Amino acid sequence: MPDMTTGQALNNALSLILEQNPTAFIAGEDIGIYGGAFGVTEGLLAQFGEERIKDTPISEDVIAGLAVGASMTGGKPIVEMQFSDFIVNAMDPIVNQAAKLHFMYGGSVNVPIIVRGASGAGTGAAAQHSQSLESWFCHVPGLKVVTPSNPQNAYDLLLHSFTDPNPIIFMEHKLIYKIKDYVELNDIPKESSMLGKANIVSEGKDITIVSYSNMVNISKEAIVAKELQDYSIELIDLQTVSPIDYDTIKTSLKKTKKLLVCQEAPSNSSVGTTVISKIVESELFNELEIAPKLISGLHSPMPSAKHLELNVIPQVEDITNAVKSML
Amino acid sequence: MTLSTTTQLELHRMMMLIRLFEEALEEMFSRGLLHGTMHLSIGQEATAAGACLALQKDDLITSTHRGHGHCLAKGAEPYKMFAELLGREDGYCRGRGGSMHIADLSNGNLGANGIVAGSLTISVGAALSFQMQKKDNIILCFFGDGAVNEGSFHEALNLASLWSLPVLFLCENNQYGMSMATDKAVAGDSIASRGNSYGIESIQIDGNDVEGVYENVLNFKNKILSSGGPKFIEAVTYRYRGHSKSDRNLYRTSDEIEYWKEEKDPIKRYIGKLIESGISEDQLKDIDTDIKDLIRKSVKQALDSPLSPITNLEEDSYA
Ligand SMILES: Cc1ncc(C[n+]2csc(CCOP(=O)(O)OP(=O)(O)O)c2C)c(N)n1
Ligand SMILES: [Mg+2]
């Protein structure tokens, strides 16, 4: 199998899901002939037809709502929010309905839906098309929140999300779509064992960097650059930000005793602050040699100008400096 | 209604300004000067020009992601718009908004919005202010055909009608919401009929006939001011360029695009009409030359102006 982009990997995963599951379908804006704003659904209309590749009007509320209703009645919907920012128009079906129905109805129904969306900044799309809203959904019991960082884990995580019986928010950072790498086209798993499991990207013993989504790639750049060559850095990709794999983080911290968290989202009430608070509350508190640190996006809407946008998003040198300051 | 020559030439001038402004942007984009994407309204100039010239300076508008034309027609300076797109300090939003989010409060533009239908409910609030403050003004709310399938469209129309608010809803039906043809996306009769269903007087007009747009907006504005309540216009038009810079136009034929360019172009049509009514080609040429000059100077001035400084953006997030 040749190398492929994350966009193509997701496309392959969707295609496999549709092929093997007659009740699976996709709905969203411009996902048919246009192939999705980021090309993820390209070719699926030709392959599976309008019955299962459903172009919708611009109506996020009903896109998410129809997923909930369909999933309660035997359907397996995968719906797309063209930019994940527009998910705010679909908050009721996701937050008040999908997340709660299984519990509220005493376990008598499941809501196995996937809501995919393009997240993150770096493309000059400005304040209303660049947000990283994943932590909003981490706050809601009943939802799982998945954040791939590369072609292979995007492919696998989407298949595992499909297998999971819960509602999944699947955030695809725009800057990972074009990353190209070898992808093993695995089969659809029997269980969603990959959700809630972090991945150790590189092993090390001096410091642990916990990250997710595209910030994993920025962290990787920092680690392999000359400036940090002499340090042994462990990089953990959370992959799922709700639930979070604390076991992997703790095992790593027992070894490194230093925690740096890197995320693109602003810090207030975020994934990073949650990770740090859980670690500080835990038995590991006494083992940490230095206060944990969080590198995050500024607490600012995303500006459109390139030089201002770069100022808001953490850059390689921010990570380099933070690591140096902690070692 | 016969329009004065001054008004006619102003309508023509504004359409030309919008077209040449956006053609200049295209050129800058291809030279790699612009970060991000943009949505061009080339082909739709008559709606923006006709509608905004029927308003007073202290009447308001809300605009969309495809908002350069609305902004210019409401009186914005090309220099400050170019500066905004180039991330300069002199830009209308100091480089924070960019193409999709220009607001120009000084001329009554409450801002372009990147959220489809995002401005409909905002326009209702602004109209409520006019009503509560007993002002003789209206707000004209621009939105696309794509917006009429969002829930907020329906909430906005319903409340504006119930409370008799001075808002003129103006749907620019350019027949596509990105790749989605309007007739595949909108159930029922015309978009205008949705206005009627909320008890709002509504009409469908030719959005490429600049005088028709001007006259209908003026007429509805006067009706709103004399007897209250919202009005609704569906202006049928057509976008020549892709939805944004990454569109491959797979959802429509090049014949269709060519037909609109050749047969229905608002500027070409109006030039024909003006010449028929006795305006000389030289007069029109002079206008074009002036605009080209203005654009050239504005681009250069914007490129020479300082970038927006990197200040404390976190502080800028709050008033
Ligand atoms: C709430 C929301 N959903 C989706 C989008 C993505 N989007 C931006 S413009 C657009 C098409 C809008 O169509 P229309 O309202 O007809 O305006 P036009 O682009 O034709 O001017 C879409 C789908 C968005 N910006 N906001
Ligand atoms: Mg449209």
XYZ file of C-alpha atoms and ligand atoms in Angstrom:
673
model
C 0.000 0.000 0.000
C 1.461 3.376 -0.973
C 1.752 6.266 1.461
C -1.388 8.299 1.850
C -2.553 11.522 3.434
C -4.691 11.633 6.549
C -7.571 12.757 4.335
C -7.148 9.650 2.170
C -6.761 7.432 5.220
C -10.061 8.708 6.618
C -11.618 8.255 3.198
C -10.442 4.630 3.170
C -11.823 4.033 6.642
C -15.204 5.481 5.658
C -15.278 3.433 2.519
C -14.530 0.226 4.432
C -17.223 1.008 6.995
C -19.833 1.648 4.292
C -18.831 -1.445 2.370
C -19.149 -3.765 5.339
C -22.124 -2.185 7.108
C -25.283 -1.760 5.064
C -26.881 0.420 7.747
C -23.969 2.861 7.837
C -24.464 6.171 6.068
C -22.900 9.617 5.892
C -24.683 12.956 6.072
C -23.376 16.502 5.977
C -22.846 19.654 3.962
C -21.098 19.354 0.592
C -20.004 15.777 1.249
C -21.359 14.456 -2.070
C -20.167 15.739 -5.415
C -17.907 18.299 -3.691
C -16.269 15.516 -1.667
C -16.310 17.497 1.569
C -14.653 20.848 2.185
C -11.397 19.010 2.967
C -11.870 16.171 0.499
C -12.458 13.441 3.074
C -15.575 12.044 1.398
C -14.272 12.340 -2.147
C -15.499 9.557 -4.424
C -17.892 8.070 -1.871
C -20.971 9.394 -3.666
C -19.925 7.629 -6.866
C -19.189 4.465 -4.927
C -22.219 4.296 -2.634
C -24.884 6.551 -4.147
C -27.202 9.185 -2.744
C -29.014 6.705 -0.525
C -26.028 6.510 1.761
C -24.017 9.641 1.003
C -26.502 12.289 1.973
C -25.786 15.880 1.052
C -27.802 18.052 3.387
C -28.873 21.683 3.351
C -26.896 23.975 5.689
C -28.657 22.770 8.828
C -26.275 21.532 11.512
C -28.996 21.095 14.116
C -30.876 18.529 12.081
C -27.676 16.910 10.796
C -26.740 15.968 14.353
C -30.341 15.357 15.348
C -31.018 12.956 12.507
C -27.937 11.033 13.545
C -29.342 10.602 17.037
C -32.738 9.445 15.809
C -31.310 7.152 13.161
C -28.876 5.563 15.576
C -31.657 4.778 18.064
C -33.480 2.869 15.372
C -30.843 0.692 13.774
C -28.929 3.166 11.634
C -25.184 3.785 11.869
C -24.720 7.456 11.010
C -21.435 9.236 10.515
C -22.117 12.938 10.130
C -19.834 15.773 9.201
C -19.603 19.285 10.581
C -17.781 21.056 7.754
C -15.751 23.088 10.249
C -16.038 21.892 13.818
C -16.870 25.480 14.814
C -20.353 24.936 13.358
C -20.966 22.190 15.890
C -22.212 24.955 18.171
C -25.324 25.000 15.981
C -25.802 21.337 16.850
C -25.260 21.449 20.583
C -28.719 20.366 21.640
C -28.792 17.051 19.773
C -25.244 16.309 20.863
C -25.147 17.548 24.442
C -28.729 17.267 25.663
C -29.715 14.268 23.561
C -26.954 11.980 22.282
C -24.827 12.205 25.398
C -27.650 11.528 27.822
C -30.205 9.209 26.280
C -28.465 5.937 27.146
C -28.230 6.907 30.806
C -31.498 8.818 31.068
C -33.513 5.977 29.566
C -32.004 3.491 31.951
C -29.695 1.867 29.439
C -32.537 0.907 27.136
C -31.104 2.743 24.109
C -27.691 3.308 22.596
C -26.669 6.284 20.459
C -23.732 5.072 18.369
C -23.041 8.132 16.247
C -19.870 9.753 14.982
C -19.797 13.512 14.533
C -16.668 14.400 12.554
C -15.401 17.926 12.107
C -12.366 19.876 10.934
C -10.812 21.719 13.843
C -7.860 23.914 14.608
C -6.010 26.912 13.233
C -3.090 27.583 10.945
C -4.876 28.145 7.659
C -5.825 31.804 8.046
C -9.491 30.922 8.424
C -9.899 33.382 11.329
C -11.982 33.409 14.478
C -15.075 31.475 13.413
C -13.328 28.686 11.477
C -10.230 27.873 13.539
C -11.254 26.792 16.995
C -10.266 23.744 19.002
C -13.486 23.104 20.894
C -12.774 19.531 21.991
C -12.730 20.303 25.690
C -16.340 21.519 25.540
C -17.354 17.943 24.836
C -14.997 16.400 27.387
C -17.113 18.188 29.968
C -20.185 16.200 29.013
C -20.610 12.723 30.485
C -21.700 10.241 27.839
C -19.582 11.564 24.983
C -16.229 10.253 23.843
C -13.870 12.703 22.199
C -11.295 11.487 19.716
C -8.409 13.556 18.320
C -6.208 11.856 15.711
C -2.818 13.304 14.818
C -1.625 11.365 11.764
C -2.821 9.162 8.865
C -2.501 5.833 10.668
C -4.181 6.756 13.918
C -6.859 8.719 12.064
C -7.662 5.571 10.088
C -7.653 3.260 13.093
C -9.412 5.647 15.464
C -12.252 6.158 13.006
C -12.790 2.405 12.730
C -12.686 2.005 16.501
C -15.086 4.925 16.903
C -17.462 3.196 14.530
C -17.333 0.044 16.629
C -17.997 1.890 19.882
C -21.616 1.967 21.103
C -21.379 5.590 22.310
C -21.646 8.999 20.659
C -18.221 10.092 19.424
C -16.963 13.581 18.683
C -14.145 13.109 16.175
C -11.991 16.221 15.784
C -9.729 16.305 12.738
C -7.193 19.112 12.871
C -7.009 20.796 9.464
C -3.235 20.659 9.377
C -3.160 16.860 9.676
C -5.201 16.292 6.506
C -2.209 16.686 4.216
C 0.307 14.793 6.332
C 1.402 11.791 4.283
C 2.657 8.496 5.633
C 2.422 4.748 5.271
C -0.939 3.443 6.443
C -1.698 -0.164 7.333
C -5.278 -0.651 6.174
C -6.471 -2.705 9.121
C -9.866 -4.392 9.295
C -12.742 -3.040 11.344
C -12.036 -4.155 14.922
C -14.434 -6.241 17.001
C -14.068 -3.894 19.964
C -13.235 -0.236 20.302
C -10.159 -1.031 22.363
C -8.168 1.867 20.960
C -10.460 4.525 22.431
C -9.209 5.821 25.758
C -5.691 4.567 25.004
C -2.775 6.919 24.591
C 0.134 6.189 22.269
C 3.757 6.593 23.239
C 5.203 8.340 20.197
C 8.760 8.337 21.451
C 10.294 6.968 24.625
C 12.490 8.967 26.939
C 13.440 9.369 30.553
C 14.063 13.097 31.216
C 10.609 14.604 30.729
C 7.125 13.575 29.596
C 5.314 15.653 27.013
C 1.594 14.918 26.842
C -0.124 16.217 23.752
C -2.893 15.474 21.267
C -4.081 16.357 17.792
C -1.734 18.423 15.636
C 0.256 19.644 18.622
C 1.750 16.129 18.735
C 3.367 16.880 15.389
C 4.681 20.240 16.588
C 6.053 18.555 19.718
C 7.724 15.918 17.568
C 9.406 18.629 15.540
C 10.718 20.215 18.710
C 12.052 16.917 20.026
C 13.994 15.934 16.921
C 15.462 19.382 16.370
C 19.077 20.010 17.239
C 18.344 22.130 20.254
C 16.801 19.273 22.205
C 18.956 16.491 20.758
C 20.762 15.861 24.013
C 17.608 15.247 26.015
C 15.647 12.054 26.346
C 12.019 13.044 25.926
C 8.954 10.864 26.174
C 6.117 12.047 23.942
C 2.602 10.781 24.571
C -0.235 11.262 22.093
C -3.492 11.026 24.043
C -5.470 10.117 20.887
C -8.688 10.186 22.929
C -9.194 13.237 25.133
C -12.306 11.856 26.797
C -11.784 9.459 28.439
C -8.085 10.151 29.069
C -5.561 7.354 29.528
C -4.051 8.346 32.883
C -2.350 4.982 33.320
C 0.007 5.626 30.428
C 0.739 9.154 31.646
C 1.440 7.979 35.196
C 3.689 5.137 34.121
C 5.696 7.620 32.132
C 5.864 10.162 34.957
C 7.138 7.559 37.389
C 10.146 7.416 35.127
C 10.589 11.084 34.080
C 9.093 12.941 37.048
C 8.435 15.969 34.860
C 5.238 16.822 33.016
C 4.773 19.215 30.132
C 1.401 19.352 28.360
C 1.054 20.924 24.905
C -2.223 21.851 23.261
C -3.465 24.318 20.685
C -6.660 25.191 22.561
C -6.682 27.989 25.149
C -5.931 26.768 28.655
C -9.050 27.679 30.636
C -11.042 24.537 31.515
C -9.177 22.531 28.935
C -7.790 19.038 28.332
C -4.373 20.197 29.516
C -5.592 21.655 32.786
C -7.572 18.488 33.427
C -4.533 16.278 32.856
C -2.395 18.388 35.170
C -4.989 18.574 37.918
C -5.545 14.811 37.864
C -1.821 14.171 38.112
C -1.339 16.707 40.882
C -4.234 15.171 42.809
C -2.781 11.709 42.448
C -0.193 9.695 44.337
C 2.363 11.013 41.838
C 2.291 14.495 43.306
C 5.187 13.777 45.643
C 7.228 12.190 42.912
C 7.162 15.196 40.596
C 10.437 17.084 40.714
C 9.056 20.312 39.318
C 5.640 21.912 38.815
C 3.911 20.659 35.677
C 3.640 23.123 32.819
C 0.993 23.718 30.174
C 1.708 25.228 26.791
C -1.512 26.310 25.151
C -2.994 28.685 22.636
C -3.587 32.213 23.858
C -6.924 33.050 25.451
C -7.883 34.948 22.321
C -10.091 34.404 19.299
C -8.028 33.431 16.260
C -6.896 36.489 14.296
C -6.859 36.242 10.515
C -3.471 37.836 9.829
C -0.743 35.224 9.543
C 1.718 36.830 11.923
C -0.971 37.275 14.563
C -2.286 33.752 14.087
C 1.201 32.351 14.637
C 1.366 34.378 17.812
C -1.765 32.711 19.201
C -0.848 29.094 18.367
C 2.049 27.441 20.230
C 5.110 27.055 18.014
C 8.058 24.656 18.033
C 10.236 27.157 19.858
C 7.681 27.539 22.649
C 7.994 23.821 23.307
C 11.767 23.891 23.009
C 11.987 26.729 25.509
C 9.594 25.083 27.934
C 11.509 21.796 27.864
C 14.800 23.608 28.432
C 13.363 25.589 31.292
C 12.203 22.401 32.984
C 15.420 20.401 32.599
C -39.462 55.516 -11.097
C -36.907 57.375 -13.223
C -33.598 57.757 -11.533
C -31.451 60.841 -11.834
C -28.304 60.577 -13.903
C -26.279 61.082 -10.742
C -27.910 58.087 -9.097
C -27.510 56.007 -12.222
C -23.832 56.791 -12.510
C -23.359 56.087 -8.819
C -24.973 52.653 -9.224
C -22.666 51.921 -12.132
C -19.629 53.259 -10.308
C -20.315 51.127 -7.271
C -20.722 47.919 -9.279
C -17.459 48.633 -11.087
C -15.707 49.392 -7.825
C -16.808 46.073 -6.335
C -15.800 44.106 -9.429
C -12.394 45.721 -9.773
C -11.748 45.513 -6.035
C -12.344 41.764 -6.084
C -10.393 41.245 -9.297
C -7.501 42.991 -7.588
C -7.877 40.602 -4.649
C -7.768 37.632 -7.001
C -4.566 38.917 -8.434
C -3.062 39.490 -4.994
C -4.118 35.998 -3.952
C -2.401 34.442 -6.952
C 0.742 36.365 -6.056
C 0.631 34.744 -2.618
C 0.024 38.009 -0.789
C -3.092 36.865 1.053
C -3.286 34.338 3.885
C -6.377 32.137 4.108
C -9.229 31.958 1.657
C -11.894 34.347 0.411
C -15.353 34.358 -1.084
C -15.809 36.573 -4.117
C -19.097 38.132 -5.178
C -18.093 38.728 -8.787
C -21.339 38.582 -10.788
C -23.497 39.634 -7.835
C -22.517 43.311 -7.662
C -25.965 44.682 -8.499
C -27.503 43.383 -5.286
C -24.969 44.984 -2.974
C -24.774 48.231 -4.930
C -28.507 48.640 -5.509
C -29.453 47.764 -1.950
C -26.897 49.853 -0.072
C -27.332 52.956 -2.208
C -31.010 52.962 -1.216
C -29.990 53.305 2.442
C -28.887 56.304 4.485
C -25.532 56.346 6.197
C -27.153 55.747 9.602
C -29.201 52.822 8.352
C -27.400 49.615 9.188
C -26.468 46.434 7.383
C -25.278 43.024 8.462
C -23.232 41.076 5.968
C -22.010 37.601 5.132
C -18.832 35.652 4.354
C -19.265 36.996 0.790
C -19.280 40.548 2.013
C -16.726 42.711 0.165
C -19.464 44.180 -2.032
C -21.791 44.992 0.859
C -18.935 46.674 2.681
C -17.849 48.841 -0.248
C -21.399 49.763 -1.149
C -22.078 50.882 2.427
C -19.243 53.329 2.043
C -16.053 51.595 3.103
C -12.674 52.764 1.853
C -10.891 50.257 -0.383
C -7.580 51.137 1.274
C -8.727 50.070 4.714
C -10.249 46.888 3.294
C -7.067 45.917 1.463
C -5.165 46.731 4.630
C -7.464 44.406 6.568
C -6.929 41.544 4.159
C -3.176 42.113 4.360
C -3.107 42.060 8.166
C -2.209 45.719 8.517
C -2.794 48.015 11.462
C -4.861 50.381 9.301
C -7.272 47.618 8.339
C -10.868 47.985 9.484
C -10.326 45.312 12.131
C -6.563 45.698 12.581
C -5.912 42.440 10.748
C -7.921 40.410 13.218
C -10.966 39.879 11.004
C -9.700 39.452 7.463
C -11.759 38.930 4.324
C -14.655 37.184 6.024
C -15.091 39.493 9.004
C -14.884 43.135 8.037
C -16.966 45.482 10.145
C -17.138 49.189 9.388
C -19.221 50.775 12.111
C -18.447 54.276 10.874
C -20.547 53.605 7.787
C -23.225 51.471 9.421
C -21.841 48.040 8.584
C -22.274 45.873 11.676
C -19.999 43.292 10.148
C -19.506 40.358 7.859
C -20.165 37.002 9.447
C -18.477 33.662 8.839
C -21.384 31.731 10.259
C -24.123 31.027 7.752
C -27.287 32.745 9.064
C -25.214 34.109 11.927
C -26.297 37.673 11.294
C -30.049 37.136 11.017
C -30.733 37.093 14.715
C -28.249 39.926 15.268
C -30.136 42.086 12.788
C -33.316 41.456 14.770
C -31.599 42.831 17.867
C -30.338 45.890 16.039
C -33.840 46.505 14.685
C -35.154 46.215 18.229
C -32.755 48.999 19.234
C -34.115 51.221 16.481
C -37.627 50.493 17.686
C -36.899 51.026 21.371
C -34.881 54.158 20.705
C -37.594 55.465 18.348
C -35.184 56.004 15.497
C -36.283 56.359 11.890
C -33.863 53.817 10.519
C -33.853 50.290 9.227
C -31.352 47.494 9.214
C -30.833 45.572 6.016
C -29.766 42.013 6.674
C -27.890 40.316 3.828
C -27.782 36.522 3.740
C -27.456 33.777 1.157
C -29.890 31.139 -0.037
C -27.978 28.666 2.119
C -28.965 30.503 5.278
C -32.680 29.857 4.905
C -32.309 26.279 6.086
C -30.767 27.161 9.427
C -33.067 27.281 12.429
C -31.957 30.805 13.267
C -33.412 32.065 9.971
C -36.848 30.936 11.086
C -36.498 32.245 14.625
C -35.383 35.627 13.301
C -38.239 36.007 10.805
C -40.846 34.921 13.286
C -39.773 37.350 15.990
C -39.192 40.252 13.620
C -42.721 39.807 12.338
C -44.301 39.359 15.771
C -42.636 42.468 17.132
C -42.960 44.513 13.941
C -39.251 45.268 13.785
C -37.680 47.557 11.163
C -35.567 44.973 9.381
C -35.330 44.321 5.674
C -34.259 40.730 5.079
C -32.408 40.488 1.793
C -31.628 37.003 0.549
C -29.030 36.903 -2.196
C -30.107 33.755 -3.951
C -27.089 33.005 -6.119
C -28.588 29.549 -6.655
C -25.963 27.613 -4.757
C -24.914 27.229 -1.164
C -21.396 26.031 -1.819
C -22.065 22.916 -3.962
C -25.732 22.597 -3.070
C -28.192 23.860 -5.671
C -30.936 25.908 -4.057
C -33.704 23.798 -5.546
C -32.229 20.699 -3.907
C -31.912 22.419 -0.540
C -35.061 24.481 -0.134
C -38.385 22.680 0.287
C -41.662 24.296 -0.678
C -42.075 27.193 -3.060
C -39.660 30.062 -3.445
C -37.464 31.412 -0.695
C -39.604 34.556 -0.765
C -42.640 32.459 0.132
C -40.947 31.625 3.420
C -41.122 35.301 4.288
C -44.822 35.299 3.468
C -45.411 32.340 5.732
C -44.339 34.495 8.679
C -46.718 37.245 7.664
C -43.931 39.325 6.138
C -44.531 41.072 2.815
C -42.038 39.403 0.498
C -41.003 39.592 -3.129
C -38.668 37.831 -5.497
C -36.709 40.141 -7.799
C -33.990 40.042 -10.437
C -30.878 40.585 -8.360
C -28.809 41.419 -11.429
C -30.943 44.428 -12.330
C -29.302 47.134 -10.279
C -32.068 49.697 -10.676
C -34.699 47.112 -9.794
C -32.816 46.230 -6.626
C -32.418 49.905 -5.744
C -36.088 50.711 -6.293
C -37.423 47.701 -4.434
C -35.179 48.269 -1.440
C -36.114 51.950 -1.372
C -39.802 51.121 -1.607
C -39.660 48.540 1.192
C -37.548 50.825 3.317
C -40.132 53.573 3.036
C -42.911 51.125 3.870
C -41.038 49.882 6.930
C -40.524 53.444 8.120
C -44.124 54.494 7.520
C -46.012 51.436 8.713
C -43.490 49.305 10.623
C -42.742 45.637 10.429
C -40.134 43.678 8.490
C -40.024 43.076 4.724
C -38.347 40.351 2.750
C -36.612 40.401 -0.637
C -35.253 37.407 -2.494
C -32.817 38.724 -5.113
C -31.929 36.113 -7.715
C -28.342 36.360 -8.885
C -25.346 34.199 -9.738
C -21.779 33.737 -8.535
C -19.156 33.299 -11.273
C -16.215 32.223 -9.162
C -15.936 29.116 -7.037
C -17.449 29.184 -3.568
C -14.020 29.914 -2.114
C -10.525 29.559 -3.460
C -10.523 25.750 -3.289
C -13.681 25.050 -5.292
C -13.393 22.914 -8.450
C -16.944 23.748 -9.617
C -17.904 20.082 -10.070
C -21.537 20.728 -9.216
C -22.374 22.971 -12.195
C -21.566 23.199 -15.860
C -19.269 25.726 -17.467
C -22.114 26.379 -19.941
C -24.243 27.582 -17.069
C -21.507 29.897 -15.815
C -20.902 31.218 -19.330
C -24.606 31.838 -19.861
C -24.802 34.055 -16.789
C -21.615 35.883 -17.706
C -22.699 36.511 -21.265
C -26.439 37.058 -20.957
C -27.085 38.265 -17.435
C -24.039 40.135 -16.245
C -25.294 43.029 -14.125
C -22.569 45.457 -15.180
C -22.732 44.687 -18.886
C -26.519 44.975 -18.833
C -26.427 48.287 -17.051
C -23.818 49.772 -19.346
C -26.110 48.895 -22.260
C -29.010 50.591 -20.561
C -27.032 53.713 -19.660
C -25.757 54.162 -23.172
C -29.258 53.712 -24.545
C -30.463 56.453 -22.225
C -27.874 58.858 -23.564
C -24.871 58.554 -21.305
C -21.680 58.618 -23.347
C -19.102 55.865 -23.423
C -16.463 58.427 -22.534
C -18.277 59.290 -19.343
C -18.281 55.628 -18.349
C -14.648 55.244 -19.325
C -13.717 58.135 -17.081
C -15.432 56.428 -14.175
C -13.559 53.198 -14.874
C -10.251 55.011 -15.070
C -10.893 56.735 -11.753
C -11.734 53.443 -10.071
C -8.707 51.655 -11.493
C -6.594 54.484 -10.197
C -8.174 54.314 -6.776
C -7.663 50.550 -6.595
C -4.051 50.739 -7.701
C -3.241 53.458 -5.202
C -5.111 51.716 -2.395
C -3.321 48.404 -2.934
C 0.053 50.089 -2.984
C -0.734 52.163 0.088
C -1.929 49.044 1.936
C 1.183 47.055 0.975
C 3.378 49.908 2.173
C 1.550 50.314 5.470
C 2.771 48.657 8.692
C 1.649 45.203 9.775
C -0.623 45.085 12.763
C 1.761 44.969 15.734
C 1.802 41.895 17.929
C 0.329 43.305 21.090
C -1.204 41.404 23.967
C -3.936 39.598 22.064
C -5.390 38.176 25.259
C -6.073 41.682 26.482
C -7.593 42.559 23.122
C -10.167 39.820 23.640
C -11.995 41.900 26.215
C -13.373 45.416 26.150
C -23.247 27.531 10.266
C -22.372 27.332 9.097
N -22.480 26.191 8.394
C -21.682 25.978 7.331
C -20.772 26.914 6.939
C -19.836 26.659 5.767
N -20.250 27.479 4.644
C -19.783 28.724 4.488
S -20.536 29.526 3.254
C -21.453 28.173 2.874
C -22.430 28.270 1.762
C -23.370 29.383 2.027
O -24.272 29.476 1.008
P -25.154 30.764 0.850
O -25.776 31.120 2.140
O -26.061 30.509 -0.275
O -24.124 31.921 0.509
P -23.154 31.997 -0.769
O -21.897 31.303 -0.396
O -23.823 31.371 -1.916
O -22.905 33.448 -0.950
C -21.180 27.123 3.716
C -21.784 25.800 3.655
C -20.693 28.091 7.713
N -19.812 29.044 7.436
N -21.511 28.281 8.770
Mg -25.815 30.985 -2.238
